[in-house]
Every structure is written in C-alpha cells, then in structure tokens.
Short mmCIF file of C-alpha atoms in Angstrom, two decimals:
data_model
loop_
_atom_site.label_atom_id
_atom_site.label_comp_id
_atom_site.label_asym_id
_atom_site.label_seq_id
_atom_site.Cartn_x
_atom_site.Cartn_y
_atom_site.Cartn_z
CA MET Z 1 103.62 176.17 -100.39
CA ARG Z 2 100.52 177.22 -101.32
CA SER Z 3 99.59 180.24 -103.87
CA ILE Z 4 97.14 182.75 -103.00
CA ALA Z 5 93.99 183.53 -105.26
CA ALA Z 6 93.37 186.71 -106.90
CA PRO Z 7 91.38 188.64 -109.21
CA GLY Z 8 94.51 188.74 -111.83
CA ARG Z 9 96.57 186.72 -112.03
CA CYS Z 10 98.53 183.77 -110.08
CA LEU Z 11 101.68 182.78 -111.77
CA GLY Z 12 102.24 179.60 -108.91
CA GLY Z 13 104.32 181.60 -106.42
CA VAL Z 14 104.32 184.67 -109.04
CA PHE Z 15 100.53 186.87 -108.51
CA ARG Z 16 100.49 188.99 -110.72
CA SER Z 17 97.34 192.57 -112.29
CA ALA Z 18 97.56 196.15 -113.49
CA LEU Z 19 99.34 197.07 -110.22
CA LEU Z 20 100.95 195.09 -108.77
CA CYS Z 21 102.50 192.41 -108.46
CA ILE Z 22 102.47 189.53 -104.81
CA VAL Z 23 104.40 186.52 -103.68
CA LEU Z 24 104.05 184.58 -100.42
CA LEU Z 25 107.00 183.86 -98.78
CA PRO Z 26 106.51 180.04 -97.16
CA PRO Z 27 106.43 180.15 -93.42
CA SER Z 28 109.72 180.10 -90.99
CA PRO Z 29 109.06 177.95 -87.73
CA ALA Z 30 109.76 181.45 -86.06
CA LYS Z 31 106.60 183.63 -87.55
CA ALA Z 32 104.41 183.84 -90.25
CA ALA Z 33 104.49 184.05 -94.24
CA ASP Z 34 105.91 187.30 -96.03
CA VAL Z 35 104.25 188.64 -98.29
CA PHE Z 36 106.37 190.96 -100.58
CA ILE Z 37 104.71 193.20 -102.92
CA ALA Z 38 105.45 194.94 -106.23
CA THR Z 39 103.01 198.23 -106.40
CA ALA Z 40 103.42 200.60 -110.42
CA GLY Z 41 102.58 203.90 -110.32
CA THR Z 42 102.46 205.35 -113.58
CA ALA Z 43 106.16 206.70 -113.62
CA SER Z 44 108.06 204.26 -111.61
CA GLY Z 45 107.27 201.39 -108.79
CA SER Z 46 108.32 200.80 -105.52
CA GLY Z 47 108.80 196.83 -103.00
CA ALA Z 48 106.92 196.43 -99.70
CA LEU Z 49 106.07 193.81 -97.73
CA LEU Z 50 103.01 192.92 -95.68
CA GLY Z 51 104.10 190.32 -92.52
CA ASP Z 52 104.30 189.17 -89.49
CA GLY Z 53 100.51 188.16 -89.25
CA THR Z 54 99.60 191.48 -89.70
CA ALA Z 55 97.87 193.92 -91.57
CA THR Z 56 100.88 196.24 -90.79
CA VAL Z 57 102.24 197.16 -94.28
CA ARG Z 58 106.22 198.68 -94.78
CA PRO Z 59 106.55 200.33 -98.16
CA GLY Z 60 108.57 201.64 -100.36
CA LEU Z 61 111.18 198.99 -99.66
CA LEU Z 62 113.23 199.26 -103.12
CA ALA Z 63 112.45 201.68 -105.88
CA LEU Z 64 111.38 199.80 -108.90
CA HIS Z 65 110.33 199.20 -112.57
CA THR Z 66 107.13 200.04 -113.73
CA ARG Z 67 106.47 196.39 -114.67
CA VAL Z 68 108.03 193.58 -112.94
CA TRP Z 69 107.44 189.83 -112.38
CA LEU Z 70 107.86 187.95 -109.27
CA ARG Z 71 108.99 184.22 -108.80
CA TYR Z 72 110.17 182.44 -105.42
CA GLN Z 73 112.42 180.21 -105.24
CA ASP Z 74 114.87 178.98 -102.86
CA ASN Z 75 114.61 181.30 -99.80
CA ARG Z 76 114.71 184.04 -102.72
CA VAL Z 77 112.79 186.78 -104.54
CA TYR Z 78 113.45 187.55 -107.56
CA VAL Z 79 112.42 190.34 -110.02
CA MET Z 80 112.34 190.32 -113.01
CA GLN Z 81 112.28 194.04 -114.93
CA SER Z 82 111.51 194.86 -118.32
CA GLU Z 83 110.16 197.75 -120.67
CA GLY Z 84 113.90 200.15 -120.61
CA ARG Z 85 115.04 198.26 -118.04
CA ASP Z 86 116.25 194.49 -118.15
CA ARG Z 87 117.42 193.66 -114.99
CA LEU Z 88 117.49 190.98 -112.85
CA LEU Z 89 117.33 192.08 -109.05
CA VAL Z 90 117.50 188.55 -106.35
CA LEU Z 91 116.61 189.49 -102.84
CA ILE Z 92 116.52 187.28 -99.50
CA PRO Z 93 113.78 187.97 -96.28
CA SER Z 94 116.68 189.26 -94.02
CA ALA Z 95 117.29 192.16 -96.36
CA TRP Z 96 114.95 194.23 -98.26
CA LEU Z 97 115.83 196.99 -98.57
CA ALA Z 98 118.33 196.76 -101.39
CA PRO Z 99 119.15 193.19 -104.14
CA VAL Z 100 121.99 190.89 -103.03
CA VAL Z 101 121.86 190.38 -106.05
CA GLU Z 102 121.63 193.46 -109.43
CA PHE Z 103 122.50 192.43 -113.27
CA SER Z 104 121.07 193.88 -116.51
CA THR Z 105 119.89 191.01 -119.24
CA SER Z 106 120.48 193.43 -122.12
CA SER Z 107 118.51 195.98 -123.53
CA GLY Z 108 115.05 195.36 -124.40
CA SER Z 109 115.47 192.30 -123.47
CA ALA Z 110 112.53 191.54 -121.20
CA PRO Z 111 113.51 189.15 -118.68
CA ARG Z 112 109.99 187.24 -117.46
CA ASP Z 113 110.93 184.10 -115.18
CA VAL Z 114 113.72 182.56 -113.98
CA VAL Z 115 114.95 179.31 -113.17
CA VAL Z 116 117.15 178.46 -110.65
CA LEU Z 117 119.97 175.58 -111.56
CA PRO Z 118 122.70 174.02 -108.70
CA ASP Z 119 126.49 175.61 -108.85
CA ASP Z 120 125.13 179.39 -109.21
CA GLU Z 121 123.42 179.24 -111.95
CA LEU Z 122 120.29 180.27 -113.60
CA TYR Z 123 118.02 179.66 -116.85
CA VAL Z 124 115.79 183.57 -117.79
CA SER Z 125 113.87 184.06 -120.38
CA LEU Z 126 113.54 186.23 -122.42
CA HIS Z 127 110.35 187.67 -124.06
CA GLY Z 128 111.77 190.18 -126.02
CA GLY Z 129 114.19 187.72 -127.48
CA SER Z 130 114.65 184.56 -129.15
CA ASP Z 131 117.09 183.19 -126.92
CA VAL Z 132 116.26 181.25 -123.45
CA VAL Z 133 119.51 182.10 -121.53
CA ARG Z 134 121.68 180.35 -119.10
CA VAL Z 135 123.58 183.11 -117.09
CA ASP Z 136 125.58 182.98 -114.36
CA ALA Z 137 123.47 183.86 -111.04
CA TYR Z 138 125.50 187.19 -109.55
CA ASP Z 139 126.84 188.59 -112.00
CA GLY Z 140 124.22 187.92 -115.09
CA GLU Z 141 127.52 186.60 -117.15
CA VAL Z 142 126.28 184.52 -120.07
CA LEU Z 143 126.94 180.33 -120.03
CA ALA Z 144 124.55 179.28 -123.31
CA ARG Z 145 122.27 181.39 -125.34
CA ILE Z 146 119.21 178.14 -126.77
CA ASP Z 147 117.27 179.03 -129.86
CA LEU Z 148 113.68 179.30 -129.87
CA GLY Z 149 113.78 182.06 -132.42
CA ASP Z 150 112.46 179.55 -135.28
CA LEU Z 151 108.98 178.56 -133.29
CA ASP Z 152 107.39 181.76 -133.83
CA ASP Z 153 107.38 184.29 -137.80
CA ASP Z 154 109.10 186.78 -136.55
CA GLY Z 155 111.58 185.26 -134.38
CA ILE Z 156 110.94 186.67 -131.23
CA PRO Z 157 108.69 183.62 -130.05
CA ASP Z 158 107.52 186.21 -126.74
CA MET Z 159 108.83 183.66 -123.86
CA THR Z 160 106.94 184.32 -120.03
CA LYS Z 161 106.77 180.79 -117.56
CA MET Z 162 109.34 178.06 -117.60
CA ILE Z 163 109.33 174.64 -115.69
CA LEU Z 164 112.49 172.62 -115.55
CA HIS Z 165 110.82 168.74 -114.54
CA GLU Z 166 112.55 165.59 -115.41
CA GLY Z 167 115.92 166.73 -117.30
CA ARG Z 168 113.49 168.58 -119.94
CA LEU Z 169 113.44 172.62 -119.37
CA TYR Z 170 108.89 173.42 -121.02
CA VAL Z 171 109.18 177.47 -121.83
CA LEU Z 172 105.30 178.90 -122.38
CA CYS Z 173 105.42 180.55 -125.44
CA GLU Z 174 102.63 183.87 -126.55
CA ARG Z 175 103.73 183.86 -129.74
CA LEU Z 176 103.54 187.37 -131.29
CA GLY Z 177 104.54 187.19 -134.12
CA GLY Z 178 101.80 186.16 -136.84
CA ALA Z 179 100.94 181.94 -135.30
CA THR Z 180 97.69 181.56 -134.11
CA ALA Z 181 98.39 180.13 -131.09
CA GLY Z 182 100.31 180.16 -128.88
CA THR Z 183 102.94 176.69 -127.23
CA VAL Z 184 105.35 175.25 -124.84
CA ALA Z 185 109.07 175.27 -126.06
CA VAL Z 186 110.29 172.26 -125.22
CA ILE Z 187 114.20 172.32 -124.10
CA ASP Z 188 116.56 168.87 -123.36
CA VAL Z 189 118.17 170.58 -120.93
CA LEU Z 190 122.37 167.58 -121.22
CA THR Z 191 121.99 169.36 -124.84
CA GLU Z 192 120.48 172.74 -123.75
CA SER Z 193 119.19 172.12 -127.35
CA PRO Z 194 115.14 172.65 -128.11
CA ILE Z 195 113.57 169.52 -128.53
CA ASP Z 196 111.50 168.92 -131.91
CA MET Z 197 107.93 168.07 -130.45
CA ASP Z 198 106.23 167.12 -134.36
CA PRO Z 199 109.54 165.76 -136.30
CA ALA Z 200 105.83 165.29 -139.14
CA THR Z 201 105.96 168.94 -139.47
CA ALA Z 202 108.36 171.44 -140.86
CA GLY Z 203 110.23 173.72 -138.95
CA LEU Z 204 110.88 173.24 -135.23
CA GLN Z 205 107.63 172.99 -133.26
CA GLY Z 206 106.65 172.68 -129.54
CA LEU Z 207 103.76 171.22 -128.10
CA ASP Z 208 101.06 173.16 -129.01
CA LEU Z 209 97.71 175.17 -127.67
CA ALA Z 210 94.15 175.42 -128.54
CA GLY Z 211 93.94 178.83 -128.18
CA SER Z 212 96.29 182.46 -127.80
CA VAL Z 213 97.80 184.96 -125.45
CA PRO Z 214 98.49 181.67 -122.66
CA VAL Z 215 99.07 184.08 -119.39
CA ASP Z 216 100.64 180.56 -117.84
CA LEU Z 217 101.91 177.08 -116.98
CA LEU Z 218 101.26 174.93 -113.71
CA ARG Z 219 102.57 171.67 -113.73
CA VAL Z 220 100.34 169.07 -111.90
CA GLY Z 221 102.06 165.41 -112.01
CA GLU Z 222 102.70 165.21 -115.58
CA ARG Z 223 100.88 167.31 -117.46
CA LEU Z 224 100.55 171.33 -117.74
CA ILE Z 225 98.19 173.10 -117.65
CA VAL Z 226 97.79 175.98 -119.27
CA PRO Z 227 95.07 178.81 -119.88
CA SER Z 228 94.72 180.83 -122.91
CA SER Z 229 91.68 181.94 -124.96
CA ALA Z 230 90.48 178.52 -125.53
CA GLY Z 231 89.68 178.40 -122.09
CA ILE Z 232 92.38 175.85 -118.99
CA GLU Z 233 93.84 173.60 -121.21
CA GLU Z 234 95.59 170.67 -120.47
CA LEU Z 235 99.18 168.98 -122.38
CA ASN Z 236 99.56 165.08 -121.44
CA LEU Z 237 104.12 164.85 -120.86
CA LEU Z 238 103.87 161.04 -121.77
CA THR Z 239 101.29 161.53 -124.97
CA GLY Z 240 102.15 164.56 -126.40
CA ARG Z 241 97.70 165.33 -126.11
CA ARG Z 242 96.57 168.10 -125.87
CA ARG Z 243 92.64 168.74 -124.53
CA ILE Z 244 90.66 171.29 -123.55
CA LEU Z 245 89.46 170.96 -119.59
CA LEU Z 246 87.28 174.14 -119.28
CA ALA Z 247 86.28 175.77 -122.11
CA ALA Z 248 86.17 179.68 -121.94
CA ASP Z 249 83.04 179.80 -123.48
CA ASP Z 250 81.80 177.96 -120.68
CA LEU Z 251 84.01 179.49 -117.84
CA GLY Z 252 81.70 182.87 -118.81
CA GLY Z 253 85.45 185.08 -120.34
CA ASP Z 254 89.37 184.86 -121.16
CA VAL Z 255 91.36 182.68 -118.33
CA GLN Z 256 93.54 185.75 -116.25
CA GLY Z 257 95.82 183.40 -113.91
CA LEU Z 258 94.94 180.54 -112.11
CA ALA Z 259 96.07 178.92 -108.69
CA LEU Z 260 97.36 175.90 -107.29
CA ARG Z 261 96.35 174.32 -103.54
CA SER Z 262 98.94 173.16 -103.41
CA ASN Z 263 102.60 172.92 -105.75
CA CYS Z 264 103.37 169.42 -106.70
#
C-alpha cells in the first residue's frame, strides 16, 4: 500500500486536514485504487468515493460527524467519530452506503485509532479517556482495558495513533494535561499491561519525545518516526534512544504530517 501526501496530516494510510480525511484503498486485479473521502462542514459531514481510475466523485454516501479519523486495514475502512458522536463505523468497499458495523465507544471517549486483532477483536485508542480498550469487532463489547492514565498529570494521556509490532503495542500520547512533551506508551500485548520504559524515574514512563504536539506515528524497521514541535524525531526500538532527524527550525515550521513511500 502506498500513502498519498498532501498539505495536512497524513497518518500512514490516513490523511487528515481541517476539512477532510482521505484513505487510499489498494487496487484489486480488476480495477484501479479507490479513494474514500470524509468531508466535514460546520454542522455535519459525509462520505464520498473517488474511484475506478476516473475523476468522478460519488458524494453523500453516508452521513458522518464533523470530526472523523480514518484507518484502512484488512479491506475495511474504520471511521472514528468524536466530539459528541463517539462512535466507530466499519465500511467495506462493496457497501459504501451503510456501515456493516457500528457501535458506541462511550460518551466523551473520542476514539482516534484502531488496530485489528485476530478473533474479531480490535484495540481502540481513546483520546478522551485513560484506557486503550480491546473490544469485540462486531458489537463493541469491552473485553479488556489497559490504563495509561499515569502518563499524564491529569490522568488523560490524549492517545492518538497506534502501531502493533513484535508483541508490543505502541501508542502515541499527546499529553496535553501538563507534560512538556509527548510520549509513546509501550504495552505488552501478552499481559495487556503498560511497560515502564524508564524504571529509574518515578511513575510510569513511555518513550519520551523531545517535542510537544506529536501528530503522527510511523514505523520503519525497528524505528518509530514521530513529527512533533521539535521536528521529525526517531525512536530506536532496540536501544530506546531518541534523536532529531530534522529540526523544526531547519524545516522552516511545525511538521503537520508525514507519508511513507511504502509501508514497512
């Protein structure tokens, strides 16, 4: 799968700006790739499809909230709605007009990302809560909660993007409650418990970033790439070391998104 780059925020297979979200669907042998678009106005949003290798847009496929995040995985588009809606919708390419699955993630939870697991389960990051939840992929029943509240002063670490790699779940946390910089929480998937990445420091510690307001989380081999107010940061998963690949001053401003040429 190849990502598309444009001004705004690109979350791996997800593009997000102030007005729209775009997810690129890999092509099948029979046709070119489709692009699913979530548009937002001041009061409501909707889904649209650009496909079949043409410039034709099919607008108004389904009603959406004004604030949505998209994730494509395993031939499904996951639509996370927040700010009063707090629901997760699942779409499939053969039936864009209505979600095949829809459930609430609880009021105020603000779901931001999903990771698809075996046995019809999902991990969901909740920007408005303290937990990553494991849920039934069809009815949203909460099967497990992983508390990351100790990562921020206000107990809400402001979780966004997630990556599952080698038995660990990496969760990007903005930490808007008083911390001076963002962090990446690390969860042992086997025990479903957070890993303290700096036992010498009091309290639960993640892989701390140099900058605040981290906007994305990408993996390249055994490295995590995170754009933040400091620039483009690299976290080495083998050594735990952090370095700045490109400083914000050298880039001429704050990084708002990254797109990998190909996923690793």
